[in-house]
XYZ file of C-alpha atoms in Angstrom:
643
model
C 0.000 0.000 0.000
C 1.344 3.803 -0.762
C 1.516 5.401 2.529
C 0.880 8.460 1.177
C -2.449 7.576 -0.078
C -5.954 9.364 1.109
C -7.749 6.958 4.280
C -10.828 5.481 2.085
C -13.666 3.814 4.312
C -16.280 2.773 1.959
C -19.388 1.619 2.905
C -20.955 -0.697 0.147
C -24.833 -1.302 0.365
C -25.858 -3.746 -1.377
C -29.585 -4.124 -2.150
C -31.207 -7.844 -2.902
C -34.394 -8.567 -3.545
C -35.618 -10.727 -0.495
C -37.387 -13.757 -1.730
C -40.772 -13.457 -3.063
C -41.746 -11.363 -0.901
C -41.421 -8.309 -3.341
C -39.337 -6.526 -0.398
C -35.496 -5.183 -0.396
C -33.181 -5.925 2.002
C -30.217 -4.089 3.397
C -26.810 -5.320 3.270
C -24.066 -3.164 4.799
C -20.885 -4.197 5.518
C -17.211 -2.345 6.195
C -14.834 -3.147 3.218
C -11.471 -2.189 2.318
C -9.678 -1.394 -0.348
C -5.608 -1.262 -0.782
C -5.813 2.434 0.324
C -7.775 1.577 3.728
C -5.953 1.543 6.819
C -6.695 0.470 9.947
C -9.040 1.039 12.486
C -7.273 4.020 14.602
C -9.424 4.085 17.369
C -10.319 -0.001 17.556
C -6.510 -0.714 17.392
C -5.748 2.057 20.495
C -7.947 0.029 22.796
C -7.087 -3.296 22.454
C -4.227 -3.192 24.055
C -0.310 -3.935 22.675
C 0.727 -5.925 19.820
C 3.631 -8.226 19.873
C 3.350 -10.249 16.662
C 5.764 -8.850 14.022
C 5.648 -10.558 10.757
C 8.499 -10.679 8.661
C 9.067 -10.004 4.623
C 5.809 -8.405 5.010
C 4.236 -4.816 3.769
C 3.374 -2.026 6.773
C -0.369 -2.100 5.393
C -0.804 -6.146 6.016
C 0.981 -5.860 9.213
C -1.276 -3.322 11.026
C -4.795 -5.532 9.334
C -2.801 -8.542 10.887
C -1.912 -7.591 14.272
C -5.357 -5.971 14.596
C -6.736 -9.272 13.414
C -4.809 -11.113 16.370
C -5.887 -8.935 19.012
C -9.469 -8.957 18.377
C -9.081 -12.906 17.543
C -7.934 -13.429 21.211
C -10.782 -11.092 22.303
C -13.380 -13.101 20.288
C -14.645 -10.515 17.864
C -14.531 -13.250 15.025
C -16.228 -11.393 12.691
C -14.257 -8.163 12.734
C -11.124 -9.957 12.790
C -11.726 -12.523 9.807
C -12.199 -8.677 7.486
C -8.893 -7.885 9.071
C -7.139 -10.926 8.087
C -8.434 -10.574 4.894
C -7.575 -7.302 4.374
C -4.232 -8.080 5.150
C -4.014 -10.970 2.786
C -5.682 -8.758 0.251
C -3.208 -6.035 0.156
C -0.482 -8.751 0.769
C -1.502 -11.638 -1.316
C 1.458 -13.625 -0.566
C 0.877 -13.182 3.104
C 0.267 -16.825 4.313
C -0.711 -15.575 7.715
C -3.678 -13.345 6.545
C -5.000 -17.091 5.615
C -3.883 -18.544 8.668
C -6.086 -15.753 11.015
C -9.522 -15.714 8.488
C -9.157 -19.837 9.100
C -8.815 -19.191 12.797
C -11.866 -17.245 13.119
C -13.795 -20.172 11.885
C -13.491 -22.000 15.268
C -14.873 -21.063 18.526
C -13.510 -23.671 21.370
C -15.413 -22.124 24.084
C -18.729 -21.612 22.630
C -19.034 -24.877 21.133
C -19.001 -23.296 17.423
C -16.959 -23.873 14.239
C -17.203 -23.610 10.606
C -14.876 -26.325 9.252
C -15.624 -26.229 5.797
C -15.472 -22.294 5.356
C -11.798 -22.912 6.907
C -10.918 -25.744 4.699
C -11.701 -23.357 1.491
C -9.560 -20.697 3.413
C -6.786 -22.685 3.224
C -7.250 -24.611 0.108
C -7.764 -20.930 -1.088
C -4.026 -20.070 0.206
C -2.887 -23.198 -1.596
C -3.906 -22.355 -4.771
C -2.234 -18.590 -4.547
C 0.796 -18.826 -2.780
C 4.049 -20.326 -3.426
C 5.410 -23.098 -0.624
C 8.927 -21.560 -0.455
C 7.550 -18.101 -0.180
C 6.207 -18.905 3.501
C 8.593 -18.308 6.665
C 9.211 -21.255 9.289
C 7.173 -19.876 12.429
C 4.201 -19.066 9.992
C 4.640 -22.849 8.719
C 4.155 -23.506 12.201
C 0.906 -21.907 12.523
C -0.365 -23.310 9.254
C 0.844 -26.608 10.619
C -1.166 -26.067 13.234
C -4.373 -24.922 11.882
C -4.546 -27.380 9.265
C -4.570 -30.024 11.882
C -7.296 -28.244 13.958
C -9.747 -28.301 10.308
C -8.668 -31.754 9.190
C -10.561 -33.309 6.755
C -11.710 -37.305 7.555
C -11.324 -37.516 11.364
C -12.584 -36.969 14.963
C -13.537 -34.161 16.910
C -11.344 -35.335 19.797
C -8.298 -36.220 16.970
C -8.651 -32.432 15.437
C -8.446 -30.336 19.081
C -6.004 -32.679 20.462
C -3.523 -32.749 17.528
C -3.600 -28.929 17.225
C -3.342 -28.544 20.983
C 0.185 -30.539 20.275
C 1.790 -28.353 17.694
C 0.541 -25.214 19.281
C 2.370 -26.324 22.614
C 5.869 -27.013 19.802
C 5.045 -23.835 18.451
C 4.865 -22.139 22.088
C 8.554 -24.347 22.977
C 10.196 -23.036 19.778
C 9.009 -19.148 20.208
C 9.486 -18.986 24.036
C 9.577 -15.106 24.125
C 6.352 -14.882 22.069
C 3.543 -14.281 23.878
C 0.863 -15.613 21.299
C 1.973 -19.130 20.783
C 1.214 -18.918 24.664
C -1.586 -17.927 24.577
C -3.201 -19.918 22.220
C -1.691 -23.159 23.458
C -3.166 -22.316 27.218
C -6.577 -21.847 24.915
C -6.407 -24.930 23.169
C -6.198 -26.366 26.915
C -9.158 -25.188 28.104
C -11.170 -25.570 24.909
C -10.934 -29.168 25.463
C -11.899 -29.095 28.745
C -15.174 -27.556 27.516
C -15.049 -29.277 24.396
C -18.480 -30.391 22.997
C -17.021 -33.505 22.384
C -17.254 -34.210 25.580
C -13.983 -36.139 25.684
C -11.508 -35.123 28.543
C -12.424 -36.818 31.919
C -12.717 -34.746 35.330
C -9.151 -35.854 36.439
C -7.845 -34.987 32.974
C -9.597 -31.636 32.958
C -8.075 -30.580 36.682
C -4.492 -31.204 34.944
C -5.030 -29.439 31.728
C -6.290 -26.119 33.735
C -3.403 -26.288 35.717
C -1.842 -26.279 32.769
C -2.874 -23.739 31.102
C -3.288 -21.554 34.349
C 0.615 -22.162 34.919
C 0.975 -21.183 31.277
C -0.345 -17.733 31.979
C 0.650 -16.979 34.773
C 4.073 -17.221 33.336
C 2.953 -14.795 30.267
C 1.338 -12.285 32.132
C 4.391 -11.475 33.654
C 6.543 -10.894 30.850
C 3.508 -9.050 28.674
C 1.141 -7.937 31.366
C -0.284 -5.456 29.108
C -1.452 -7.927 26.984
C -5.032 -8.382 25.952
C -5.463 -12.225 24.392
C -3.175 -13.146 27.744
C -5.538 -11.387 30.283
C -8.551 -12.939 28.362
C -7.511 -16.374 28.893
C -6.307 -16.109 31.939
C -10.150 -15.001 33.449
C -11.578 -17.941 30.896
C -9.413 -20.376 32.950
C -10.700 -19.162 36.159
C -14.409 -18.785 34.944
C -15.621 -21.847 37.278
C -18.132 -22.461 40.177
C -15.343 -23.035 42.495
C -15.353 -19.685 44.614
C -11.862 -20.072 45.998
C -10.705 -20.632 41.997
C -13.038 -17.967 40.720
C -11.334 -15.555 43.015
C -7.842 -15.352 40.827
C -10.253 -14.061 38.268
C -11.493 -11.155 39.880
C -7.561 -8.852 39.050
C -7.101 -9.793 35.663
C -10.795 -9.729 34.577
C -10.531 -6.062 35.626
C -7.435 -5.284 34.095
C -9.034 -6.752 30.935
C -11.710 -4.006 30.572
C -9.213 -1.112 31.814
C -6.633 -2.520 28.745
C -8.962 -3.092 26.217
C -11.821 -0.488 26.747
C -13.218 -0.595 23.300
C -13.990 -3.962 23.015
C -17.683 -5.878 24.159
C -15.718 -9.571 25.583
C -12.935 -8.061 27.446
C -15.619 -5.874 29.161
C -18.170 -8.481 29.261
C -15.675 -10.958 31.123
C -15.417 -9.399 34.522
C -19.321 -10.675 34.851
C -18.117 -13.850 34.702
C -16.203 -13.770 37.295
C -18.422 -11.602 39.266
C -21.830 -13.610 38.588
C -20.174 -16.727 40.991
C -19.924 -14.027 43.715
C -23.701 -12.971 42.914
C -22.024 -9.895 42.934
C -24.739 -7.882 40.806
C -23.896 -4.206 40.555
C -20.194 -5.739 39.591
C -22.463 -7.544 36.378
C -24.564 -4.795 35.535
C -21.649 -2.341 35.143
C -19.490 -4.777 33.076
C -22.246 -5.635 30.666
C -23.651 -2.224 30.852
C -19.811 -0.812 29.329
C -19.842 -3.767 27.299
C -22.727 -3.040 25.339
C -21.794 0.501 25.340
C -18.930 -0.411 23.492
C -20.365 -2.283 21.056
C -23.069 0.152 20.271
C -20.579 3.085 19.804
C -18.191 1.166 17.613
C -21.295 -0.235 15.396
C -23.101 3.567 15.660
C -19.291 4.208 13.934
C -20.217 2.711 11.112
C -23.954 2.209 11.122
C -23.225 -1.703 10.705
C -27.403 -2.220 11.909
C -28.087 -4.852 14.769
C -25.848 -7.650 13.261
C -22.963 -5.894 14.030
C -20.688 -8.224 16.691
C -24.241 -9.754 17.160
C -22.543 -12.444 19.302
C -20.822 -10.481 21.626
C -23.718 -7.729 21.983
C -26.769 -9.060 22.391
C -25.166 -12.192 25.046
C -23.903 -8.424 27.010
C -27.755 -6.867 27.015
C -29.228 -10.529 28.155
C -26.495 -10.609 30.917
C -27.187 -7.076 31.677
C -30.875 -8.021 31.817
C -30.323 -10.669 34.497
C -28.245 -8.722 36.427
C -31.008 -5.885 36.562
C -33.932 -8.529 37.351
C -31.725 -9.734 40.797
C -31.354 -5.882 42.012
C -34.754 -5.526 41.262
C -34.538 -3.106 38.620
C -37.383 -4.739 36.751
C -38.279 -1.355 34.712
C -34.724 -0.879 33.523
C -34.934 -4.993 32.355
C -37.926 -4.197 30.735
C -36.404 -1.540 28.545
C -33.799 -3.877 26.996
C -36.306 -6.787 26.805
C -38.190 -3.948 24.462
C -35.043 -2.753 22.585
C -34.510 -7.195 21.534
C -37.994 -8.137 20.752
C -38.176 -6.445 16.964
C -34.749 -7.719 15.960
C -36.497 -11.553 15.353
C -38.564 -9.902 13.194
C -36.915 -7.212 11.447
C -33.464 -7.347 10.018
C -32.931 -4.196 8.115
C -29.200 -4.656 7.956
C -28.097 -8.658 7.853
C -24.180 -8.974 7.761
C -23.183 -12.483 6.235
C -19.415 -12.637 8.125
C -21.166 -12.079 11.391
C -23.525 -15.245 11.322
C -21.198 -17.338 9.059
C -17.890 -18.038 10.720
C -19.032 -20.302 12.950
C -22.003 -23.003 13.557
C -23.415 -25.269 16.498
C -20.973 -28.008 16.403
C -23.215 -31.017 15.441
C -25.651 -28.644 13.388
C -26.752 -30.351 10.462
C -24.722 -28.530 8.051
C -21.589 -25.964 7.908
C -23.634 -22.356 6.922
C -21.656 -20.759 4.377
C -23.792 -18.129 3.113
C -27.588 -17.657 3.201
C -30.328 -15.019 2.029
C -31.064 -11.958 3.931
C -34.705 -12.366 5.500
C -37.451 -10.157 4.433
C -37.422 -6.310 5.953
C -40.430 -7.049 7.467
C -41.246 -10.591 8.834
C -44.972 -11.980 9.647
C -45.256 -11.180 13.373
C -45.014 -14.268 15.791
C -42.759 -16.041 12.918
C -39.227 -16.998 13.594
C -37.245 -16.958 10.614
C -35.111 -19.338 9.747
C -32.400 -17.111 8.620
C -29.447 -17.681 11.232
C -28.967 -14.355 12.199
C -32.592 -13.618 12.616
C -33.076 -17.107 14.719
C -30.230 -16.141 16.956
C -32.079 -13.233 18.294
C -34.783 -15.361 19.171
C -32.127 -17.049 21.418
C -31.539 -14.269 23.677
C -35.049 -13.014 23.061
C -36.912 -16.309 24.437
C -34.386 -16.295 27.141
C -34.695 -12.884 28.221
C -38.625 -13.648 28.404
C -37.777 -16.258 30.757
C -35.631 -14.044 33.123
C -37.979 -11.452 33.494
C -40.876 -13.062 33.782
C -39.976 -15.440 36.150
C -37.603 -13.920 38.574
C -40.388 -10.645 38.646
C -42.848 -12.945 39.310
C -44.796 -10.916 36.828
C -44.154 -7.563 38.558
C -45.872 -5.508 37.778
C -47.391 -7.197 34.579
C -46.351 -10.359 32.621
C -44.493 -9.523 29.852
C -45.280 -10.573 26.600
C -42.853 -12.206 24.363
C -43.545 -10.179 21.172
C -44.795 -6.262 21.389
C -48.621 -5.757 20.695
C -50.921 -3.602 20.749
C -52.562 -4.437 24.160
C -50.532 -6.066 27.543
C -53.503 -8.589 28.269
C -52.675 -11.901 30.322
C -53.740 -13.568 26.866
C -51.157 -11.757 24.900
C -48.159 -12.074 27.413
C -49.035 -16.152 26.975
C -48.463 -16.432 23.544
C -46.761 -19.414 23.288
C -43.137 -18.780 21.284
C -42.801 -19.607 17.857
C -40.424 -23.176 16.994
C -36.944 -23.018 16.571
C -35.025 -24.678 13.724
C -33.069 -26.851 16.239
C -31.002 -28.213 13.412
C -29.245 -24.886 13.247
C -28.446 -25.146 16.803
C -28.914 -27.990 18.715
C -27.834 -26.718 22.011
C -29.125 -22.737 22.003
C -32.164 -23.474 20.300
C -33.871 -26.005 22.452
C -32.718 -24.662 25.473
C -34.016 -20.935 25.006
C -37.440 -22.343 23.106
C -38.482 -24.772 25.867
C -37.718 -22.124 28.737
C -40.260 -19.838 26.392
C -42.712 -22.350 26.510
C -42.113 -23.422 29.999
C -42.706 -19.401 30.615
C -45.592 -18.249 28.988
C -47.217 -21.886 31.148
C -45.900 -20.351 34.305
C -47.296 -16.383 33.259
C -50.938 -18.298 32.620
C -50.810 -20.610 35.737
C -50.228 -17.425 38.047
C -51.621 -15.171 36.344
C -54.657 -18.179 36.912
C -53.876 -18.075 40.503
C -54.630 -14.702 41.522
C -57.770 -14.243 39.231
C -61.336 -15.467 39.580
C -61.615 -14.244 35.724
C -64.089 -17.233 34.543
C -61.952 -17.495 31.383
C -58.810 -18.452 33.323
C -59.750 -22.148 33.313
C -59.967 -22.632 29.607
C -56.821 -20.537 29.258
C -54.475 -22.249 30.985
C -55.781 -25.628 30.246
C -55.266 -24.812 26.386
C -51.306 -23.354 27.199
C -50.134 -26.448 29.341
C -51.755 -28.720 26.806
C -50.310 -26.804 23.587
C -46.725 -26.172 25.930
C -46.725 -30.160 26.570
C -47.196 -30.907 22.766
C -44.856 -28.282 21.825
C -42.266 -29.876 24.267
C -43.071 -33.568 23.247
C -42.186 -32.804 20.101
C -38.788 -30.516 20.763
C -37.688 -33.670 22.802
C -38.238 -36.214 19.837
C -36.682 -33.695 16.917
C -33.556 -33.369 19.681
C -33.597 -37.176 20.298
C -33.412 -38.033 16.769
C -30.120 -36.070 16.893
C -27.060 -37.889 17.537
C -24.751 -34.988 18.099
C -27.577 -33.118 20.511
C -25.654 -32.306 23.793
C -26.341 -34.442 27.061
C -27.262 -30.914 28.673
C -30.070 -30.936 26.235
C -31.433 -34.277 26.423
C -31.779 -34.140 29.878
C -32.949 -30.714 30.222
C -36.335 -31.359 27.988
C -37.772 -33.857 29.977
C -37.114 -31.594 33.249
C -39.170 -28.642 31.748
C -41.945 -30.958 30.731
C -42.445 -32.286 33.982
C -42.263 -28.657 35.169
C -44.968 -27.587 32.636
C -46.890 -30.747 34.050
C -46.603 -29.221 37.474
C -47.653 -26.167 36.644
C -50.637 -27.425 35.234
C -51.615 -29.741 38.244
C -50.429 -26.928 40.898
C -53.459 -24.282 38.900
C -55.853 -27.583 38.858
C -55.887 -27.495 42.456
C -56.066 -23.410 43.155
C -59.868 -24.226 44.870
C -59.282 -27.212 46.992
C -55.627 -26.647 47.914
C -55.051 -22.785 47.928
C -53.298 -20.887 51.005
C -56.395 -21.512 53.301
C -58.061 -24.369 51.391
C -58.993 -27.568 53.187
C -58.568 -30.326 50.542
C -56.715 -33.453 51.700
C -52.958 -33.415 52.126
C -53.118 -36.496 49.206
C -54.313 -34.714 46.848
C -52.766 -31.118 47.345
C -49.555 -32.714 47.066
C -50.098 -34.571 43.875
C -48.150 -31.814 41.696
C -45.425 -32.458 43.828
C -43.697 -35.503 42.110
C -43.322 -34.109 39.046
C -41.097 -31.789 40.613
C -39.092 -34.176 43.077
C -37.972 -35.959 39.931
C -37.079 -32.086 37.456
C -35.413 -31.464 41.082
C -32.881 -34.397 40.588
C -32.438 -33.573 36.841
C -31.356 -29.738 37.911
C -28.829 -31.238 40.323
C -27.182 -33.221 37.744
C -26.785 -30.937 34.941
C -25.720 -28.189 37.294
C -22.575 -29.646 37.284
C -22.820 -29.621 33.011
C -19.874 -28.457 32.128
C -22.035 -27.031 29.317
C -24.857 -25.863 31.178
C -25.454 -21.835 30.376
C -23.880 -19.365 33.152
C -27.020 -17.518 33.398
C -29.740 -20.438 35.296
C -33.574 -19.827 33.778
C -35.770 -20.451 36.904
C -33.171 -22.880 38.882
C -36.362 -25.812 39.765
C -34.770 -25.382 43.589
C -36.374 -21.724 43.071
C -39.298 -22.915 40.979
C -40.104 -25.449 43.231
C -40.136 -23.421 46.425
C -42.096 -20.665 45.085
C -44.704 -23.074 43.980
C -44.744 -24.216 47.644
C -44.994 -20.690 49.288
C -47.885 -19.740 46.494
C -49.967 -23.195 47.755
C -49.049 -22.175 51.262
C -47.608 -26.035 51.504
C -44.450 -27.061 53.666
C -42.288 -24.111 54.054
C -39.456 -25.682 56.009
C -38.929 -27.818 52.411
C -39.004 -24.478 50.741
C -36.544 -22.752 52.418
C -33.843 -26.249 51.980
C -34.825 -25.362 48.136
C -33.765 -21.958 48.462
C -30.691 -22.551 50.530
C -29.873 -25.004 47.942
C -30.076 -22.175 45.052
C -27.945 -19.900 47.236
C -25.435 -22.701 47.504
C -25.296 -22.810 43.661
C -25.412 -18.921 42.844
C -25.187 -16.544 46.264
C -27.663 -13.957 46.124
C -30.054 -15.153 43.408
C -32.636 -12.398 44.043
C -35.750 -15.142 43.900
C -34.126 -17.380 46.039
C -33.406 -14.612 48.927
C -36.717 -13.449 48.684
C -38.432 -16.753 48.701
C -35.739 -17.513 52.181
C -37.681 -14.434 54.046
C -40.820 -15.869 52.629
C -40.429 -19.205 53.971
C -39.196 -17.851 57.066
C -42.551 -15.959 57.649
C -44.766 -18.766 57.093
C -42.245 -20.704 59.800
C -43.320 -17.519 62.068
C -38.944 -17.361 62.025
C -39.694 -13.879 62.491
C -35.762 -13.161 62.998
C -34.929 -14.998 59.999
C -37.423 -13.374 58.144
C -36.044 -9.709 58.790
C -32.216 -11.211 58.134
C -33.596 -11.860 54.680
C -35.318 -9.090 54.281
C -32.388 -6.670 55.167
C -30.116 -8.822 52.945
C -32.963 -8.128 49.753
C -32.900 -4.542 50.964
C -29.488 -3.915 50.467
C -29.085 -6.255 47.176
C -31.802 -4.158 45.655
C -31.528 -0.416 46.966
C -32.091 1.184 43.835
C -34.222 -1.560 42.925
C -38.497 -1.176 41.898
C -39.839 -0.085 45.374
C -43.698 -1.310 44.719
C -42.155 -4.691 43.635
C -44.040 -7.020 46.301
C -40.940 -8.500 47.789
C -39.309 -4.789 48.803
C -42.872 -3.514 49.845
C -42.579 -6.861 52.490
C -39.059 -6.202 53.153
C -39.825 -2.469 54.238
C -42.835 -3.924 56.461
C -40.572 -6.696 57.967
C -37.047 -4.745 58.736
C -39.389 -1.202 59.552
């Protein structure tokens, strides 16, 4: 590139006609040219760069090392059009190949796009001559074309590149990248899908990689990709382990201010603490920072989709446990049109990577139509993966508000009637996802059963009946059917498959526990047989819960833990409250100060008549939620309890 030439950023729309619909959609997307250069303000907060290529241009250099750093901070999408850029102003530049292939796997979200990286490098094959590439970036493609073999295992692919990476790390000992991805390969296959490394293995691979780090953060503290690992391999339940997190997942954000994961990450660390002012700020900046960087170059709502819209639903929860059930509501509002209008669709931000064990590799698909039939999901990927976070979100807020001070319906309308906030969610295509979809679809469905069952409870409407009868029926179909579709899958994940059959018997519950509002109510006199007939169904979800809580793969964020479920199905039938409260010390022992779970302790404690234990709890809710919704039920009790 000529140094001296003008900065060009060019903005290319693109407008295709969407189907038969008769309707254009938007494409925008960033693109460069060879008189583009980098990113200024992206590359001055990500922290330093240590990765010099050699025989190499100034112009593919600065795409390249930008491409690294936002590689190690999991902005895939932004870093494959930096790699590329660098290979396109450099054609001879085998690493520009090397980093777009990279960005096609995502260890620790359980996502890859193997045959977009084979073509990546079969690509590089075709256009650059063997002698013309230096030893250490032979080592990387080494590397790399291990990781997207063709013909073999899971297991055989992570494991063999987890080998060369640690040769690559031994031969470049001052380098702090080989480093760090070798300590990432490490813990990737501890989480692997694959579901291959045993319990003893995994303890000695995050020592590992943990020893690994440590080791690089001293030499290159102000590194970004080194700090970021080093909080991943920390990110467990174990308090005492959690705790090395808390310094470098701060130093993260402070390092690398401008980017969505490195702010996102200190929530992490701080969610095991139930620390929730700590999450709301991280995810609050993190979002920020994707907004003003997209705003930058009005990329639409695709725009580091993954890393954005996982920052507002973590935002969201932490909100929902202070309280702050207005402010949730807000970003449940700004989600629900994005799964039905997509004004802007970028194709690198949904394509480098798919649900390992989807039923295909996406490499490129239509934009949806502008303007989507209303409760329709489509199956676009980009458009379904909002439906992720949005069904999920619905959950949260729902649940943990205990539909304060209105249920919430899952899709905007023109009225906010109990009818409309139980319209049940539209069906995923689970074989784009096996594990997201599922999981956030049967928590919708388990959620609008659990807004009409309340909402059932505390109205003598003579509609109710029919009403809830028709969701738990249509809910249990719904779910009867997810399970078989998943169960036909070979490669859906244990999580899954064990999850399913938990929320039915939860919907089941449900059901029974509205059934039995006029014979077994707070106050009722029907006989203890019968009033406790609901309760098998969730003795047996409650041993399900306790098994895949240890999932290696079960989601940070916990929709409706059943110990909560169950307890607050208890208090509501005014039925044994010293069982309630084990269930809600139990969901305290899992996540301290799940705002459900210390509400439904003081709860439990005032149907004991533990008046003392009751105004411990409610002091503790108090000062959780402060600044939370001060007509929400729970603080209304709290201020009568602790006055």
């Amino acid at each position: 590139m000529n140094p001296g030439l003008t900065i060009l950023i060019a903005l290319i729309v693109i407008t295709i006609k969407a189907g038969s619909s008769g309707q254009d959609a938007l494409i925008t997307h960033k693109v460069y040219d060879d008189s583009f250069d980098v990113d200024q303000i992206l590359s001055a907060g990500l922290g330093k760069s240590y990765w010099l290529p050699l025989n190499t241009g100034p112009a593919a250099i600065d795409h390249f090392q930008l491409g690294v750093r936002l590689l190690h901070l999991f902005w895939y999408d932004e870093a494959a059009k930096e790699f590329e850029a660098a290979r396109t102003v450099e054609p001879d530049f085998a690493l520009g190949y090397w980093g777009e292939a990279m960005c096609m796997k995502q260890s620790l979200w359980g996502t890859e796009n193997v045959t977009a990286a084979q073509a990546i490098l079969a690509h590089m094959d075709a256009n650059i001559v063997d002698y013309l590439v230096g030893l250490r970036a032979r080592a990387y493609l080494k590397a790399v074309r291990v990781l997207f073999a063709a013909n073999t295992t899971l297991e055989l692919r992570e494991r063999g590149y987890s080998a060369e990476m640690q040769i690559v790390m031994n031969d470049y000992p001052t380098d702090p990248d080989p480093a760090a991805f070798y300590a990432l390969s490490l813990i990737g296959m501890v989480n692997s899908v694959g579901g291959y490394v045993s319990t003893t293995e995994a303890s000695t691979l995050l020592a590992a990689a943990r020893s690994i780090l440590t080791g690089a953060a001293a030499t290159f503290p102000a590194y970004a990709g080194i700090l970021h690992y080093t909080v991943q391999a920390y990110d467990y339940n174990d308090l005492s382990v959690a705790e090395m997190g808390k310094s470098p997942s701060i130093q993260l954000g402070f390092l690398a201010p401008v980017s969505n994961q490195a702010l996102h990450m200190k929530s992490h660390i701080f969610l095991r603490f139930g620390d929730w002012a700590q999450v709301t700020d991280s995810n609050t900046n993190a979002v920020a920072a994707s907004d003003t960087y997209c705003a930058r170059y009005a990329l639409g709502t695709s725009c580091d989709a993954d890393n954005r819209w996982h920052a507002l639903e973590w935002l969201l929860y932490g909100l929902i446990n202070q309280c702050k059930f207005a402010q949730a509501t807000l970003l449940f509002n700004r989600m629900q049109p994005l799964t039905r209008v997509s004004g802007r669709h970028s194709k690198l931000s949904v394509d480098t990577h798919t649900r390992i064990g989807s039923s295909s590799d996406l490499v490129s698909f239509p934009p949806p139509p502008l303007c989507a039939p209303q409760f329709v999901v489509s199956d676009n990927p980009g458009v379904q993966k909002y439906s992720y976070w949005l069904y999920k979100m619905f959950a949260h807020l729902n649940t943990v508000s205990q539909l304060f001070p209105a249920p919430v319906p899952l899709f905007a309308a023109t009225n906010t009637t109990t009818s409309t906030a139980i319209t049940l969610a539209p069906a995923l295509n689970v074989s784009m996802d096996p594990f997201q979809a599922p999981h956030a679809e049967a928590y919708a469905l388990m959620t609008s059963v659990y807004v009409a069952a309340m909402s059932g409870m505390r109205s003598n409407d003579s509609s109710m009946p029919a009403l809830v009868s028709f969701t738990v029926t249509s809910a249990q179909a719904r779910l009867v059917m997810l399970n078989a579709t998943c169960a036909a899958v070979s490669t859906t994940p244990p999580y899954i498959t064990q999850m399913l059959p938990m929320v039915m018997q939860e919907v089941s519950a449900l059901g029974a526990m509205y059934s039995l509002k006029n014979q077994c109510a707070a106050g009722m006199n029907g006989s203890a047989t019968t009033c406790a007939s609901w309760r098998p169904q969730m003795e047996a979800a409650l041993i399900t819960q306790r098994i895949i809580a240890a999932d290696k793969s079960a989601p940070h964020l916990k929709i409706a833990p059943v110990m909560s479920f169950y307890g607050n199905m208890l208090l509501t039938m005014g039925q044994d409250p010293s069982s309630a409260r084990a269930l809600f010390t139990e969901c305290l022992a899992m996540l301290p100060n799940q705002m459900a779970c210390v509400l439904g302790m003081a709860r439990s404690s005032v149907q004991l008549n533990d008046l003392a234990g009751a105004r411990t709890w409610y002091t503790a809710l108090k000062a959780q939620a402060k600044d939370g919704d001060m007509l929400f039920p729970g603080l209304v009790e709290a201020a009568r309890y602790t006055a």
